[in-house]
Tab-separated table of C-alpha atoms in Angstrom:
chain	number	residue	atom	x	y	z
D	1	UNK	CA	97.281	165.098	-9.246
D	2	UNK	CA	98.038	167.609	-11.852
D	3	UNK	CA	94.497	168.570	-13.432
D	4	UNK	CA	94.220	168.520	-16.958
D	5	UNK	CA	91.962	171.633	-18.607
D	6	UNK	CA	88.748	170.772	-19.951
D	7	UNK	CA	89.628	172.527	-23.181
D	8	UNK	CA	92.744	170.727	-23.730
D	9	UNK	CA	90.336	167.660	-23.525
D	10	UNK	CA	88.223	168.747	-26.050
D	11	UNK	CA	90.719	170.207	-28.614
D	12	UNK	CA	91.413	166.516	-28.984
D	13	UNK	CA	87.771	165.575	-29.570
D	14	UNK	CA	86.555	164.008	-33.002
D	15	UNK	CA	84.044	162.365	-33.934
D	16	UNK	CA	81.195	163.733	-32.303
D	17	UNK	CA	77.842	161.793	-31.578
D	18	UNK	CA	75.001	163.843	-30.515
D	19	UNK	CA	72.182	162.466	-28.295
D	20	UNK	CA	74.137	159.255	-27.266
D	21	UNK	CA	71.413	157.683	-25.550
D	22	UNK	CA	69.556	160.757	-23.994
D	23	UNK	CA	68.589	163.898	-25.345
D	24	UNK	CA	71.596	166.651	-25.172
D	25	UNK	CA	74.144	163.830	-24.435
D	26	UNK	CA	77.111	163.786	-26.566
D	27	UNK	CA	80.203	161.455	-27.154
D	28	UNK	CA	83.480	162.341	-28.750
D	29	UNK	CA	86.425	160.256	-29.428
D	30	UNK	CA	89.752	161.568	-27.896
D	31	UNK	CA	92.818	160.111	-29.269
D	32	UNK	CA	92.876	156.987	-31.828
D	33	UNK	CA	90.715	154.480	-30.661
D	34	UNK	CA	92.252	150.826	-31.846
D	35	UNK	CA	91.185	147.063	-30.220
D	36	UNK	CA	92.218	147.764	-26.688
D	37	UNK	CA	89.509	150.284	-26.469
D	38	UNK	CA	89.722	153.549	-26.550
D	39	UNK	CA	88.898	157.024	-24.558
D	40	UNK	CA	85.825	159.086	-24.614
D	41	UNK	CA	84.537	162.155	-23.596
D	42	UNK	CA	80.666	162.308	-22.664
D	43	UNK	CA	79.046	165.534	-22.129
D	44	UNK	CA	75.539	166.634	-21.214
D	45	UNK	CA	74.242	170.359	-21.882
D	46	UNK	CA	71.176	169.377	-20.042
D	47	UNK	CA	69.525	167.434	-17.233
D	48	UNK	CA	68.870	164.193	-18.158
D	49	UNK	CA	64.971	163.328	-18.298
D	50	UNK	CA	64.600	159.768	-18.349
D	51	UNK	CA	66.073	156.507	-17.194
D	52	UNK	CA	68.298	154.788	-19.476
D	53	UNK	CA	67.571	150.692	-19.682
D	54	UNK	CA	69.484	149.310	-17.356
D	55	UNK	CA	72.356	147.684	-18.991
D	56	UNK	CA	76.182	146.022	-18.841
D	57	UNK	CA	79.292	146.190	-21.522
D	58	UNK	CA	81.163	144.193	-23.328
D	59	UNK	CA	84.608	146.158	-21.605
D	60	UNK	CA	85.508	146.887	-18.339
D	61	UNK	CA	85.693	150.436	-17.790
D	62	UNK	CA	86.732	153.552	-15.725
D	63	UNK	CA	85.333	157.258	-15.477
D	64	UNK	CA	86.708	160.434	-14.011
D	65	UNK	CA	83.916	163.368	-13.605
D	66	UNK	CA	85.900	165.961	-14.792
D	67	UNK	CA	82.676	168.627	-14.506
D	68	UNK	CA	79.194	168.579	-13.179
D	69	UNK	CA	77.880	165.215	-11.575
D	70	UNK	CA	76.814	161.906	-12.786
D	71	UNK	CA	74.907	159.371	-10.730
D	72	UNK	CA	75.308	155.473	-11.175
D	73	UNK	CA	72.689	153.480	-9.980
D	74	UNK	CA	73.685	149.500	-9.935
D	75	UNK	CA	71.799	147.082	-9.963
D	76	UNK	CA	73.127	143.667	-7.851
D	77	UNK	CA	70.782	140.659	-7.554
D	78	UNK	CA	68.602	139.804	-4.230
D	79	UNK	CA	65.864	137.781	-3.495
D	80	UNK	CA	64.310	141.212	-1.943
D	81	UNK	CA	64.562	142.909	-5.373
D	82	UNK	CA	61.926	143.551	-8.318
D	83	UNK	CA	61.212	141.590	-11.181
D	84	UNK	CA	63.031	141.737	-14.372
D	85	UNK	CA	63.375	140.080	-18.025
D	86	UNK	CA	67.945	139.911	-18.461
D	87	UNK	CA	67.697	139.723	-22.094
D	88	UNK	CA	71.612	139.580	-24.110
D	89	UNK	CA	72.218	142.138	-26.743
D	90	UNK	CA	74.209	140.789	-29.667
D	91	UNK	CA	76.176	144.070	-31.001
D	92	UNK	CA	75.907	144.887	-34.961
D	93	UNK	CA	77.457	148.829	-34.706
D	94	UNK	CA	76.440	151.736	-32.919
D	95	UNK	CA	72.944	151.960	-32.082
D	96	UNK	CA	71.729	148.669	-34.153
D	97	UNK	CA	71.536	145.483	-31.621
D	98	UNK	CA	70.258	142.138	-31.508
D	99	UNK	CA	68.308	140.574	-28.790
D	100	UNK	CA	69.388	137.044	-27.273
D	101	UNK	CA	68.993	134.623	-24.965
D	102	UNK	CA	66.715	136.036	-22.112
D	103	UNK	CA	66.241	135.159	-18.058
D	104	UNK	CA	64.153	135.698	-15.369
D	105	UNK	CA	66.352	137.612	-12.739
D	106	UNK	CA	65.240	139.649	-9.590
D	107	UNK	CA	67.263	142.782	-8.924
D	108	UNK	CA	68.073	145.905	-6.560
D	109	UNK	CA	69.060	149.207	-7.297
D	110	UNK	CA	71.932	151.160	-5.380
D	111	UNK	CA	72.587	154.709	-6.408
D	112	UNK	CA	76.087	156.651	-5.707
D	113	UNK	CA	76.399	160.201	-6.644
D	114	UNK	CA	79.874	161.669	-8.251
D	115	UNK	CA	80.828	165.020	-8.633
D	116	UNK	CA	83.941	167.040	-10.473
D	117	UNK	CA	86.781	165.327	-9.340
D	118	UNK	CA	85.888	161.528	-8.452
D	119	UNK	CA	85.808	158.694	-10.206
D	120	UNK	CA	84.207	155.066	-10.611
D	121	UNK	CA	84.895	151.748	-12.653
D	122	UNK	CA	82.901	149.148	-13.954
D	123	UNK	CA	83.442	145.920	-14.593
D	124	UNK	CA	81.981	144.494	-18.056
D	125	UNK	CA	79.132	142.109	-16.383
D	126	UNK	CA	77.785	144.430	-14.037
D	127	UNK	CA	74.475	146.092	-14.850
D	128	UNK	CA	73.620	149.794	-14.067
D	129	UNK	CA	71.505	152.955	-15.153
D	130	UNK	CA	73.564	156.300	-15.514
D	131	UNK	CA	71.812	159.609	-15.146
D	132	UNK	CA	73.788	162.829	-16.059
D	133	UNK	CA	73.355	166.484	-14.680
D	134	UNK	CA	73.641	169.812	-16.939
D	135	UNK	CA	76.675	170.791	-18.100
D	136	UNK	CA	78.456	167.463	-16.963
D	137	UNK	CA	81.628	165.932	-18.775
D	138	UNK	CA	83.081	162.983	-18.260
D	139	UNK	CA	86.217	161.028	-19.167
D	140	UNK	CA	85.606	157.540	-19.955
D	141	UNK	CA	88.600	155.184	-20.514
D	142	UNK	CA	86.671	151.593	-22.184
D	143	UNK	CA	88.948	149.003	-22.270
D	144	UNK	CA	88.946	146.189	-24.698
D	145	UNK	CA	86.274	143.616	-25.549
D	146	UNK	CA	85.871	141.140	-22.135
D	147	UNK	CA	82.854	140.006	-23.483
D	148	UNK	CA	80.767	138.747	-26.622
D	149	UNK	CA	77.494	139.940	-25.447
D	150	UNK	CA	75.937	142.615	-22.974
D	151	UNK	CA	72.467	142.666	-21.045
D	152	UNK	CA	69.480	144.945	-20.650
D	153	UNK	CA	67.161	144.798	-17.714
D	154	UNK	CA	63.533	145.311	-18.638
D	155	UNK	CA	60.508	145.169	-15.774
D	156	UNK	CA	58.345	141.829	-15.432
D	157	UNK	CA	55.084	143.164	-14.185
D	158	UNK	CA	51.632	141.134	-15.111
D	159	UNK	CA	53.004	138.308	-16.622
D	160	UNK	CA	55.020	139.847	-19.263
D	161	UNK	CA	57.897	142.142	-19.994
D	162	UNK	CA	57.884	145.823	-20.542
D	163	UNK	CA	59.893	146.574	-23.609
D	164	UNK	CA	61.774	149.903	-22.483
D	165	UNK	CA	65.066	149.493	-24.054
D	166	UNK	CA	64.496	151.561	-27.302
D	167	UNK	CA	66.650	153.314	-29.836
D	168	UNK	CA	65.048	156.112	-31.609
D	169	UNK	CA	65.403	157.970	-34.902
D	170	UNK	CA	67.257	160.901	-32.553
D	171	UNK	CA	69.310	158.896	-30.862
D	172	UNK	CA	73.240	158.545	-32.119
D	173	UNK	CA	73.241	161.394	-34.535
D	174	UNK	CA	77.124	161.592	-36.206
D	175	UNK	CA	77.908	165.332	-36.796
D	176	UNK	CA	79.282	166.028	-40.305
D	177	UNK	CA	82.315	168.823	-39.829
């Protein structure tokens, strides 16, 4: 494999989104996106904090670590696994959702580590948590809509669900050049 330089990558970049999901988390669009999906490039200046909501797509998707490391936790269903509320997220645009349908599931988590160099895919229905390092980028090919709807995980505990899927005022911040 021939590598491609990381600033060849990003002097294709446009349309930048700052704080993605987690602080210091950016997306950029590389090439014209159109209906079969489209590629991004993710990259985190910093360690990332918090969990992110578990969650699926709408797309199947791969990702090559081109820098830094990323890891993917999944979560599968078992009978052995914790509590959760699956509740379907309706998409309106980036950022602004709509909660659905919702279903009592029990799940387990599974992490894997990638580093520069390696790569994963996803397919649209499964659910996972991603957790960047510092100073990580990462090519993400997202292929076309599979789906109408996506899911969020959210804990059951004491008879109810814990609301932890959020999106804040800082969150999904479009840069003006």
């Amino acid at each position: 494999m021939i590598p491609i330089p990381l600033e060849f990558i990003r002097s294709m970049a446009r349309q930048p989104v700052r704080n993605y999901i987690a602080p210091g988390l950016s997306s950029y669009i590389i090439g014209a996106p159109h209906e079969g999906g489209c590629v991004r490039l993710f990259e985190s200046e910093r360690e990332q904090q918090f969990a992110i909501t578990p969650h699926s797509h709408r797309f199947d998707f791969h990702c090559l670590v081109l820098q830094g490391r990323v890891t993917n936790r999944l979560w599968r269903k078992s009978t052995a696994g914790d509590d959760f509320v699956e509740t379907k997220l309706i998409f309106d645009s980036l950022g602004k959702y709509k909660r659905g349908a919702t279903e009592a599931v029990r799940r387990v988590s599974h992490d894997t580590v990638y580093s520069a160099g390696q790569g994963y895919a996803m397919k649209a229905e499964e659910v996972h948590s991603i957790y960047f390092g510092r100073d990580t980028s990462v090519l993400f090919f997202e292929g076309p809509n599979v789906l109408n709807t996506s899911v969020i995980l959210e804990p059951w505990v004491d008879e109810k669900a814990i609301e932890t899927f959020r999106v804040e005022p800082w969150m999904f911040q479009k840069e003006t050049a």
